mmCIF file of C-alpha atoms and ligand atoms in Angstrom:
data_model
loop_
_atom_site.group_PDB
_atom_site.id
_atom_site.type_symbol
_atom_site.label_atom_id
_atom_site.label_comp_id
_atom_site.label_asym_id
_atom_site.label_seq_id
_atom_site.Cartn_x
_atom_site.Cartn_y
_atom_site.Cartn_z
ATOM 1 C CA UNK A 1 0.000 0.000 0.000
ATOM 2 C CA UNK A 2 1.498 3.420 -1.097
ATOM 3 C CA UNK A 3 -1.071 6.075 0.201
ATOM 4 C CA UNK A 4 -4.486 5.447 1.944
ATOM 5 C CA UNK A 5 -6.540 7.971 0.208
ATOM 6 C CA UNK A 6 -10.191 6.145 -0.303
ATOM 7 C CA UNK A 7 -11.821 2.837 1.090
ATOM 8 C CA UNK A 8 -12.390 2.286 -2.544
ATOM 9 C CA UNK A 9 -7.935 1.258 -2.841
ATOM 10 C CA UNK A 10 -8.442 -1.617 -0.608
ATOM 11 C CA UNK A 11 -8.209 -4.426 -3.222
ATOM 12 C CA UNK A 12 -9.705 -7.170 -0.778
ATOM 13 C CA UNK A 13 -11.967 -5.357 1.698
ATOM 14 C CA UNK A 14 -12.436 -9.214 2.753
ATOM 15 C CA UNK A 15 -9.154 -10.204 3.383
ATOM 16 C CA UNK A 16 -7.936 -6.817 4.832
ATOM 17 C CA UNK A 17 -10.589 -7.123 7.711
ATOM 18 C CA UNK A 18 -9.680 -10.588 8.686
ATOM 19 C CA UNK A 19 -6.017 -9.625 8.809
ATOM 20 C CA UNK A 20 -7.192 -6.753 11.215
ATOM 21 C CA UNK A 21 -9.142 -9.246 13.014
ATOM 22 C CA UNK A 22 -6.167 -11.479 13.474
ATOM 23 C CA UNK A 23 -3.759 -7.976 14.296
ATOM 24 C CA UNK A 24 -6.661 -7.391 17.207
ATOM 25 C CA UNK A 25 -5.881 -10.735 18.862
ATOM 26 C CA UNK A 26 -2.159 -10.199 19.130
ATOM 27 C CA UNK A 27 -1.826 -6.051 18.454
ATOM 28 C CA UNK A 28 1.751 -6.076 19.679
ATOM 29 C CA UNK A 29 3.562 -8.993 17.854
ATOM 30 C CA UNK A 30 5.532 -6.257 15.264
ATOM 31 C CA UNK A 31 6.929 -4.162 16.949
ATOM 32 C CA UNK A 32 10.134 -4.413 14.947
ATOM 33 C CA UNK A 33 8.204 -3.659 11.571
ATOM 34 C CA UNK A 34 8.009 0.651 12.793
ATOM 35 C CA UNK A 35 11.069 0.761 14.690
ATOM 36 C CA UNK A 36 12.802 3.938 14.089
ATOM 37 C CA UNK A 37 9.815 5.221 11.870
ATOM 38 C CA UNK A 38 7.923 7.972 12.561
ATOM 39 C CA UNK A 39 4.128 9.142 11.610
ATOM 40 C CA UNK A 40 3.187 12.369 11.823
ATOM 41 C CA UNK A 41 -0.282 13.055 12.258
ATOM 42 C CA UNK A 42 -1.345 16.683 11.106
ATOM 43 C CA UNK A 43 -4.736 18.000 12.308
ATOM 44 C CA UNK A 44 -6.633 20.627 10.326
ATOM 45 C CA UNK A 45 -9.486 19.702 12.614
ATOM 46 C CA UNK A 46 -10.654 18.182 15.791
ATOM 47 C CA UNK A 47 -10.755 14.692 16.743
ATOM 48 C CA UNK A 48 -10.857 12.147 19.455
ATOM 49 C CA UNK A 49 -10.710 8.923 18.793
ATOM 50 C CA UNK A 50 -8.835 9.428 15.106
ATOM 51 C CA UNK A 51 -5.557 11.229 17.223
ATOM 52 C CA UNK A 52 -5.697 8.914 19.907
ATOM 53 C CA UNK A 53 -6.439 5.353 18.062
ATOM 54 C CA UNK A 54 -3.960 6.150 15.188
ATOM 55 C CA UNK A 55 -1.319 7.000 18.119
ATOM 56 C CA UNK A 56 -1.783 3.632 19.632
ATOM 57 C CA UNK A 57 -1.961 1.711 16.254
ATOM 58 C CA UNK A 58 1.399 3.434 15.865
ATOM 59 C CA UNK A 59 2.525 2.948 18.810
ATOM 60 C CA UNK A 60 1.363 -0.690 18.634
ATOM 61 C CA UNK A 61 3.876 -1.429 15.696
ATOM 62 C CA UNK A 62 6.783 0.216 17.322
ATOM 63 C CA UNK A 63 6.402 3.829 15.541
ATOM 64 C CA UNK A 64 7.338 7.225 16.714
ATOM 65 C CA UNK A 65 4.429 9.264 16.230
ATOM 66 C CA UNK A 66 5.027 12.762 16.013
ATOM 67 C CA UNK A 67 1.172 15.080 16.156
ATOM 68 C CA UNK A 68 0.525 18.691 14.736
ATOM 69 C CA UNK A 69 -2.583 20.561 15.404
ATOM 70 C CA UNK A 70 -1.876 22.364 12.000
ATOM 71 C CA UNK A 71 -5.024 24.077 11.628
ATOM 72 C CA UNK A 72 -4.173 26.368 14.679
ATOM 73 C CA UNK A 73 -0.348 26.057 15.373
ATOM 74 C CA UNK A 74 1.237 25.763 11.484
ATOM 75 C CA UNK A 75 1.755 28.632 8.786
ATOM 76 C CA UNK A 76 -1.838 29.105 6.931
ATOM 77 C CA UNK A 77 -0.848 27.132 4.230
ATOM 78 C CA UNK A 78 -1.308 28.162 0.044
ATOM 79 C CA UNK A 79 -2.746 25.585 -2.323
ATOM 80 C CA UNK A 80 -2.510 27.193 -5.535
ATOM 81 C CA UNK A 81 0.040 27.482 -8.053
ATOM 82 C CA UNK A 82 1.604 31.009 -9.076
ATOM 83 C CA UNK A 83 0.306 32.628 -7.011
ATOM 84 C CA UNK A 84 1.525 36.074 -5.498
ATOM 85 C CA UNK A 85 1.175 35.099 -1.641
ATOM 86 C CA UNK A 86 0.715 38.917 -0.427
ATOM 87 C CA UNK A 87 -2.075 37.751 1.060
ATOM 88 C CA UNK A 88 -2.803 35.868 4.460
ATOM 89 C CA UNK A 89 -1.017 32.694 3.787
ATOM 90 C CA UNK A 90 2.516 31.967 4.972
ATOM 91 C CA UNK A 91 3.484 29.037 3.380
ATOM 92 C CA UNK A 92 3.208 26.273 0.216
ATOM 93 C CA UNK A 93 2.014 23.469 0.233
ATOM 94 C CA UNK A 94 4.938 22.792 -2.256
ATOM 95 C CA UNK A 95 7.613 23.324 0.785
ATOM 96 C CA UNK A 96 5.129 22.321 3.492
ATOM 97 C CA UNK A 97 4.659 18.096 2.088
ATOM 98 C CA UNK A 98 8.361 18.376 1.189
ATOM 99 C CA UNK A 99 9.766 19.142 4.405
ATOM 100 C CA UNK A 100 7.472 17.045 6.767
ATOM 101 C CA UNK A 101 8.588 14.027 4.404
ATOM 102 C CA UNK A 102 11.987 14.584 5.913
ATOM 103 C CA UNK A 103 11.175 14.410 9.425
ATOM 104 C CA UNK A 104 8.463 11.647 8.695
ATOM 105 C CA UNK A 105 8.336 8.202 7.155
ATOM 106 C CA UNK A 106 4.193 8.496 6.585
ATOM 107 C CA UNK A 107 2.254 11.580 7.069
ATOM 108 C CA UNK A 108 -1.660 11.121 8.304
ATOM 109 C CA UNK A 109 -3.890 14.284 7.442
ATOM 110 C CA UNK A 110 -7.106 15.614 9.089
ATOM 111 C CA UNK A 111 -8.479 18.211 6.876
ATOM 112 C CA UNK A 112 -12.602 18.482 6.778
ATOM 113 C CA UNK A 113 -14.740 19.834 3.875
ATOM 114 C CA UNK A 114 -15.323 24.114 4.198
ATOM 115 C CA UNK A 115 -18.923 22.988 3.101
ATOM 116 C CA UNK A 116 -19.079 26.842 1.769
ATOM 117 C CA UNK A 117 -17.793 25.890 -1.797
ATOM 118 C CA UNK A 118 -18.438 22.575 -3.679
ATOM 119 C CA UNK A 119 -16.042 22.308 -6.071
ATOM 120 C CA UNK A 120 -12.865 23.378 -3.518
ATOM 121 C CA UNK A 121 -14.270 20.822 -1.194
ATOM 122 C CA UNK A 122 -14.134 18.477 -4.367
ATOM 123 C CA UNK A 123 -10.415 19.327 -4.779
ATOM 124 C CA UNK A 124 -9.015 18.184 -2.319
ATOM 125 C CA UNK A 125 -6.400 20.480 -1.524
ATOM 126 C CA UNK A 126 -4.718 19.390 1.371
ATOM 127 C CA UNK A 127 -4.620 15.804 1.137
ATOM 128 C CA UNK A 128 -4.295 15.809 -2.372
ATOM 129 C CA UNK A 129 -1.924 18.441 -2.047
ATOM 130 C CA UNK A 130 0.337 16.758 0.426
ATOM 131 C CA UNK A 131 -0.520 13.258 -2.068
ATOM 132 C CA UNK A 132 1.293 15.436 -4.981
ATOM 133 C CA UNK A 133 4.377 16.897 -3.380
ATOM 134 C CA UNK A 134 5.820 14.433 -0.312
ATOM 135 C CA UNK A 135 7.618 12.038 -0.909
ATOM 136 C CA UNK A 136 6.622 9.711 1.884
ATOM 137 C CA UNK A 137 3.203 7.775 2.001
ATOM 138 C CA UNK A 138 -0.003 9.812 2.883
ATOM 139 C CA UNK A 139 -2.916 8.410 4.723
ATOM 140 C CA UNK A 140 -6.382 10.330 5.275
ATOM 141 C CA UNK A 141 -7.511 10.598 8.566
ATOM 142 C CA UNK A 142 -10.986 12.173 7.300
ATOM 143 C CA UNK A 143 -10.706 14.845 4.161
ATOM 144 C CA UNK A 144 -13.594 16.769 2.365
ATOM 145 C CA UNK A 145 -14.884 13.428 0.556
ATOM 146 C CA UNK A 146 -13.542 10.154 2.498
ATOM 147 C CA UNK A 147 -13.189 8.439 5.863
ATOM 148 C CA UNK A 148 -12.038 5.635 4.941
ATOM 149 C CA UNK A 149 -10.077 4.306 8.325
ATOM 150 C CA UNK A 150 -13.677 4.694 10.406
ATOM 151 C CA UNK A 151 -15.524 2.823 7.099
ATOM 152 C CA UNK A 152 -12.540 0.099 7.529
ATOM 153 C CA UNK A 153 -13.626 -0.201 11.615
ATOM 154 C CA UNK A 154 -17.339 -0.171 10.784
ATOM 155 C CA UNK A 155 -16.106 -2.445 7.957
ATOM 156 C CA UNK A 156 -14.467 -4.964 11.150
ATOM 157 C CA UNK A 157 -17.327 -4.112 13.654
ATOM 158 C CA UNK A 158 -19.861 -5.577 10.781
ATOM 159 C CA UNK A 159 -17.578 -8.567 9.958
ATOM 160 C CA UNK A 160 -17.600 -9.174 14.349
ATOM 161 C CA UNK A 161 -21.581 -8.536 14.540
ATOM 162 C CA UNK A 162 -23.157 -9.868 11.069
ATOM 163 C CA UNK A 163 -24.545 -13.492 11.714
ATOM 164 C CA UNK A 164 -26.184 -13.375 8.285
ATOM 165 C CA UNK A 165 -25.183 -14.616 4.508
ATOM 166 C CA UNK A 166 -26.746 -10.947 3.664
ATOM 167 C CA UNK A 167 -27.911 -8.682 6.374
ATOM 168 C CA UNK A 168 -29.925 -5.699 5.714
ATOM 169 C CA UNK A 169 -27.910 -2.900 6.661
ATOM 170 C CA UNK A 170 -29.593 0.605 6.621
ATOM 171 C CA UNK A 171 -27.787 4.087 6.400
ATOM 172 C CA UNK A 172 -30.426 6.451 7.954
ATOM 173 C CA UNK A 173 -29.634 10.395 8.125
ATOM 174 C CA UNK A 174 -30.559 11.837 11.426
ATOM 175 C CA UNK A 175 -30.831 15.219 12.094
ATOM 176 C CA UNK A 176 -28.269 17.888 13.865
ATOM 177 C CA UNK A 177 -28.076 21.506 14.386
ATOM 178 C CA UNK A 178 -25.149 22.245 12.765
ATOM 179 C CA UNK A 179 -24.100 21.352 8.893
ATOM 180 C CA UNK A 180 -21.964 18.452 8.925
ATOM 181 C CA UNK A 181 -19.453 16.728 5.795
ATOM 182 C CA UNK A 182 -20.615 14.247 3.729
ATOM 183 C CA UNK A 183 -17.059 12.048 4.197
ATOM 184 C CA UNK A 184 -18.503 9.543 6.410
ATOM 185 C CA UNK A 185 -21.339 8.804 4.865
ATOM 186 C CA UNK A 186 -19.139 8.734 1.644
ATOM 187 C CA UNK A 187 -16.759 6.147 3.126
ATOM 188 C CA UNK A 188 -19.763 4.146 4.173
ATOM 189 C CA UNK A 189 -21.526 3.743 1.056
ATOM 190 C CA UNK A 190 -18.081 2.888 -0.365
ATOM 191 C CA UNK A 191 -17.346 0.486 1.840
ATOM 192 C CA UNK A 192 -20.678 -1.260 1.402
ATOM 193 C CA UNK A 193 -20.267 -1.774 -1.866
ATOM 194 C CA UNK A 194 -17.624 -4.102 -1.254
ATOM 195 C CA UNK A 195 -19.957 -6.372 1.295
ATOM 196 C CA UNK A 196 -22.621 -8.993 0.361
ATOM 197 C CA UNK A 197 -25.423 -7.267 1.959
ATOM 198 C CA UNK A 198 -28.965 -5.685 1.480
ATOM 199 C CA UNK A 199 -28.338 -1.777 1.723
ATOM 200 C CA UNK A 200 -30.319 0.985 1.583
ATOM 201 C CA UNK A 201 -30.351 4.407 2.235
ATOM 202 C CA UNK A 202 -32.863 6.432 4.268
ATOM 203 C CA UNK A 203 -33.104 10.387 4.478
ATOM 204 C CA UNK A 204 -35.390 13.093 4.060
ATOM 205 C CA UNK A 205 -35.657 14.448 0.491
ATOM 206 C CA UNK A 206 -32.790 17.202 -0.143
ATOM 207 C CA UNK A 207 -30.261 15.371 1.553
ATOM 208 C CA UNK A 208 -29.357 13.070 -1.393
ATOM 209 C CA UNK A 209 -25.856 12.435 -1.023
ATOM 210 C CA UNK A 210 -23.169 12.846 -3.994
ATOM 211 C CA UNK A 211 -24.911 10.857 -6.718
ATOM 212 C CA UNK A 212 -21.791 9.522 -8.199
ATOM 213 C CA UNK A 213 -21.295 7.876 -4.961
ATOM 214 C CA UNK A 214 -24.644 6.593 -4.175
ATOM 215 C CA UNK A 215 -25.550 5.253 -8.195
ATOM 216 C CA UNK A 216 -27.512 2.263 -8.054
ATOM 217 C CA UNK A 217 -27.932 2.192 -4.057
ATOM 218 C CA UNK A 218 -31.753 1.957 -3.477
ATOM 219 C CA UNK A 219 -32.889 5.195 -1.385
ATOM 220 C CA UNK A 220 -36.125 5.383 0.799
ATOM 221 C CA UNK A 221 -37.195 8.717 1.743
ATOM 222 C CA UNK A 222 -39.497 6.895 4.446
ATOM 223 C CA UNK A 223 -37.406 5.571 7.911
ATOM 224 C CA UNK A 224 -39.639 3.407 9.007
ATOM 225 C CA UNK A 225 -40.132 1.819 5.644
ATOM 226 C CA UNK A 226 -36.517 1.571 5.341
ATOM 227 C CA UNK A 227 -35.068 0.537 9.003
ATOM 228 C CA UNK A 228 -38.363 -2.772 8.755
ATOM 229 C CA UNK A 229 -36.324 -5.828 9.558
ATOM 230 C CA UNK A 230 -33.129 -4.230 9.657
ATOM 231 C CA UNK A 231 -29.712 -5.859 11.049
ATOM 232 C CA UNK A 232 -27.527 -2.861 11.409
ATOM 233 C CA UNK A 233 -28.650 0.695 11.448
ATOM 234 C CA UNK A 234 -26.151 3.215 11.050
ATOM 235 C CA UNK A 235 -27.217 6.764 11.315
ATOM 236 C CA UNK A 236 -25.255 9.810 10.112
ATOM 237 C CA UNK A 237 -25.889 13.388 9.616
ATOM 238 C CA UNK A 238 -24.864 15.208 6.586
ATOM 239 C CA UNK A 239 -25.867 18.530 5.304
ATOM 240 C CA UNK A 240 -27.589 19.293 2.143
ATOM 241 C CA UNK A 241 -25.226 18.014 -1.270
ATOM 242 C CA UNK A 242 -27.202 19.463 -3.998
ATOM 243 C CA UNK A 243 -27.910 22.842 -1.213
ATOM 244 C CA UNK A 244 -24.186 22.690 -0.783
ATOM 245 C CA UNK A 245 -23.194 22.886 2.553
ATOM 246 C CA UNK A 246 -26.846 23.797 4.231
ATOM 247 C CA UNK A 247 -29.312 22.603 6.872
ATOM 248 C CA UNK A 248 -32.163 22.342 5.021
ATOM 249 C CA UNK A 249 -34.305 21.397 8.016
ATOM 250 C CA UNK A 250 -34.007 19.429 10.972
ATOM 251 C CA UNK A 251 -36.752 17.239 11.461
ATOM 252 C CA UNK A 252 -36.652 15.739 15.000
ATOM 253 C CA UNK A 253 -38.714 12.346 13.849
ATOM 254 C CA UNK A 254 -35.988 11.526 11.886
ATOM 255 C CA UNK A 255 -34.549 10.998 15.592
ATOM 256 C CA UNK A 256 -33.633 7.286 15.841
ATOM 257 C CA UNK A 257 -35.523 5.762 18.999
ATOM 258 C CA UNK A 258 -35.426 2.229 20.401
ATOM 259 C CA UNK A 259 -38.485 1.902 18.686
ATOM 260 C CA UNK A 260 -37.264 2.658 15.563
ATOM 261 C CA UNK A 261 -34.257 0.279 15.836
ATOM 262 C CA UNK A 262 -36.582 -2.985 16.554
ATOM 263 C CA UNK A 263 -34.035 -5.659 16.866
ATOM 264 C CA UNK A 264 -31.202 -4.240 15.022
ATOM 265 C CA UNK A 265 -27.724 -3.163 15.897
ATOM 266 C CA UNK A 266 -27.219 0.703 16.146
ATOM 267 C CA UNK A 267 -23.555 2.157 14.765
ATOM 268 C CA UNK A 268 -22.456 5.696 14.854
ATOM 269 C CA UNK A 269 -19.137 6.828 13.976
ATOM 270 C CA UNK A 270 -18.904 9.391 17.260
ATOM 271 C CA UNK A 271 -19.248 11.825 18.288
ATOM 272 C CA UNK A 272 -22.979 11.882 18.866
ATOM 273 C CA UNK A 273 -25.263 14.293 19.796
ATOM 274 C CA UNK A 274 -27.726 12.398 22.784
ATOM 275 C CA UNK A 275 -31.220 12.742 22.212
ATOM 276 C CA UNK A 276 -30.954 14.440 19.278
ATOM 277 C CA UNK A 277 -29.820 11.953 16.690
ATOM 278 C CA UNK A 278 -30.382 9.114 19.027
ATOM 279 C CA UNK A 279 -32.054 8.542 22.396
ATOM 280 C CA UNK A 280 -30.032 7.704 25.682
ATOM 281 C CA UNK A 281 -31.931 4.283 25.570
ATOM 282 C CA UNK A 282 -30.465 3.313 22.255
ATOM 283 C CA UNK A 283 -26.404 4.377 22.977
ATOM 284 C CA UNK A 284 -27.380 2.981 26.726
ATOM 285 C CA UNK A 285 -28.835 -0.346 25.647
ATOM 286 C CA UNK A 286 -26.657 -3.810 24.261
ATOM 287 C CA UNK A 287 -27.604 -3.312 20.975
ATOM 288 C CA UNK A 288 -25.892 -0.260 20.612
ATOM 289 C CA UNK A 289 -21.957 -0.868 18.864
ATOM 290 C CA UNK A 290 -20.704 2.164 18.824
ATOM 291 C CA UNK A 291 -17.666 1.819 21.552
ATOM 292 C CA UNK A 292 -16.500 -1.155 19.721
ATOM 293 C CA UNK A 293 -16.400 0.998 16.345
ATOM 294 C CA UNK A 294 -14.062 2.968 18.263
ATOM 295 C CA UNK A 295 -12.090 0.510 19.299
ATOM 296 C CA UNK A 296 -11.753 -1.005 16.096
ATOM 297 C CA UNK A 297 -10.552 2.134 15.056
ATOM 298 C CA UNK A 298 -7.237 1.217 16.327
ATOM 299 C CA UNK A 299 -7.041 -1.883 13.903
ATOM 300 C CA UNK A 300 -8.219 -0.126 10.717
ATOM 301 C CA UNK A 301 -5.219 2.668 11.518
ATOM 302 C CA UNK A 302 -3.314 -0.415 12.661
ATOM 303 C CA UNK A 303 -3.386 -2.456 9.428
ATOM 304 C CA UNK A 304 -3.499 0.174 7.270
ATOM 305 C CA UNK A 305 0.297 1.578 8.752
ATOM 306 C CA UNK A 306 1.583 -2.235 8.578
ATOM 307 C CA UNK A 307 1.253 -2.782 5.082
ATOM 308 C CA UNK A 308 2.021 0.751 4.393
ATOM 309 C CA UNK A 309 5.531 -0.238 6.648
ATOM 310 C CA UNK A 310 5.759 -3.629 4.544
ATOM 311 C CA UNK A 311 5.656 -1.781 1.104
ATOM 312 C CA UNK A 312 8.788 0.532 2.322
ATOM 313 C CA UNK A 313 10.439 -2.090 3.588
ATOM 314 C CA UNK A 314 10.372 -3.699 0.716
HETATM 315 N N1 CP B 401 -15.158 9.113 14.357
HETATM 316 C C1 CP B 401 -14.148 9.996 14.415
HETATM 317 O O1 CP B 401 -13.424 10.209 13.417
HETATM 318 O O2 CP B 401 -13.989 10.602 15.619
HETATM 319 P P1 CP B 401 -13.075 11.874 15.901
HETATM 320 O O3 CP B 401 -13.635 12.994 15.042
HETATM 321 O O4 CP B 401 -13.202 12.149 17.357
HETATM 322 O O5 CP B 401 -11.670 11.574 15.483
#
């Protein structure tokens, strides 16, 4: 593996679970394969569980791990080419990817969608701009389109939970008072693609996501019709796609209840607002998975660095 830009590189979705499986039974038998290799993991954006898991999956193969809040403590960075910078940014990109390289053996990158304008988002500037000019292996730790390491743990907490040939597996929007990315629900669609499963999506109408992502996914633009007889719900809210960027109204029955869930599992890629996109008695109940997504987070960042370590060892 050179870069880990999209759940859509994985060649074997199959086989790269399993091997995460097997890396969760026995997380610290390499710890030779990162010795004296560092990651650096540059943050554009908040997190939780993406700093600390992908710390401990590097930590867990012997890396140094070096982290940069970049957003607040580097130079505003400048994306575009020829440009006269006598404006407010410090640095290029150009310099920026080029000298981290040299103080890192893989750079991981945090850098959310603006959600103000489409096509920008759509570029890709940071990740694909670090992609272009270091010369080290990049991985995305959530961009403006992808998130593919929490799609590969949802990808593991589904291969741990599913009992079924083909489970039904439901993406239901949910609503949330700010505008959020699309990325996860991006990465989750992707990733389903690559399972043998029923899958639908469920959201009010407006919130269609990215239609060159969701082609030939069925949607329903009624929950209850959508979550009947459901294995695995996992809820997500995005802001509008073809509204770029905008809350086009928040509909509190699109809340998902107990009720709602019936006998299914509930995932959420956390944070989570309580009682807002789901009740206390779903996150407080057993059918609820959404600690063990986060814990899995540590294997997708985990196998994803060792065969990104194998390939430059090589
Ligand atoms: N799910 C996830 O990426 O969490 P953080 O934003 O806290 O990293």
């Amino acid at each position: 593996m050179k870069h880990f830009l999209s759940i859509t590189e994985i060649d074997s979705l199959t086989h790269l679970v399993s091997e995460a499986r097997a890396l969760k039974k026995s997380p610290f038998g390499l710890k030779n394969l990162g010795k004296n290799k560092t990651v650096g993991l540059l943050f554009f954006n908040n997190s939780l569980r993406t700093r600390l898991s992908t710390q401990k999956a590097a930590s867990n193969l012997g890396m140094d791990v070096m982290v940069m809040n970049f957003g607040k403590e580097g130079w505003a960075l400048e994306y575009q080419d020829g440009t006269v910078m006598d404006q407010g940014t410090s640095e290029h990109i150009k310099e920026a990817a080029q000298v981290v390289s040299q103080y890192c053996d893989v750079i991981a990158i945090r850098a959310f969608a603006g959600l103000q304008d489409r096509h920008k988002d759509e570029a890709e500037l940071v990740l694909n701009g670090f992609a272009a000019f270091a010369s080290v292996p990049i991985v995305n730790m959530e961009s403006s389109l992808g998130h593919p390491l929490q799609a590969l743990a949802d990808a593991i907490t589904l291969a741990e939970h599913n009992e079924k040939a083909k489970p039904k597996v439901v993406l239901s929007w949910a609503p949330h008072p700010k505008a959020l990315p699309h990325a996860v629900a991006n990465s989750f669609v992707e990733m389903m693609r690559q399972q043998q499963a029923e899958f639908i999506i469920t959201h009010p109408k407006g919130y269609e996501l990215n239609p060159a992502i969701t082609k030939g996914v069925p949607i329903e633009y009624d929950q209850n019709k959508a979550l009947k007889d459901a294995d695995f719900v996992y809820v997500k809210n995005w802001s509008s796609y073809s509204e770029y960027g905008k809350v086009l109204y928040q509909d509190p029955d699109w809340m998902i209840t107990q009720e709602k869930l019936g006998k299914a599992k509930f995932m959420h890629c956390l944070p989570v607002r309580r009682n807002v996109v789901v009740e206390d008695a779903v996150l407080d109940g057993n059918q609820s998975l959404v600690i063990e997504q986060a814990d899995n987070r540590t294997y997708s960042a985990q196998i994803v660095l060792k065969k990104i370590l194998e390939e430059i060892k090589e």
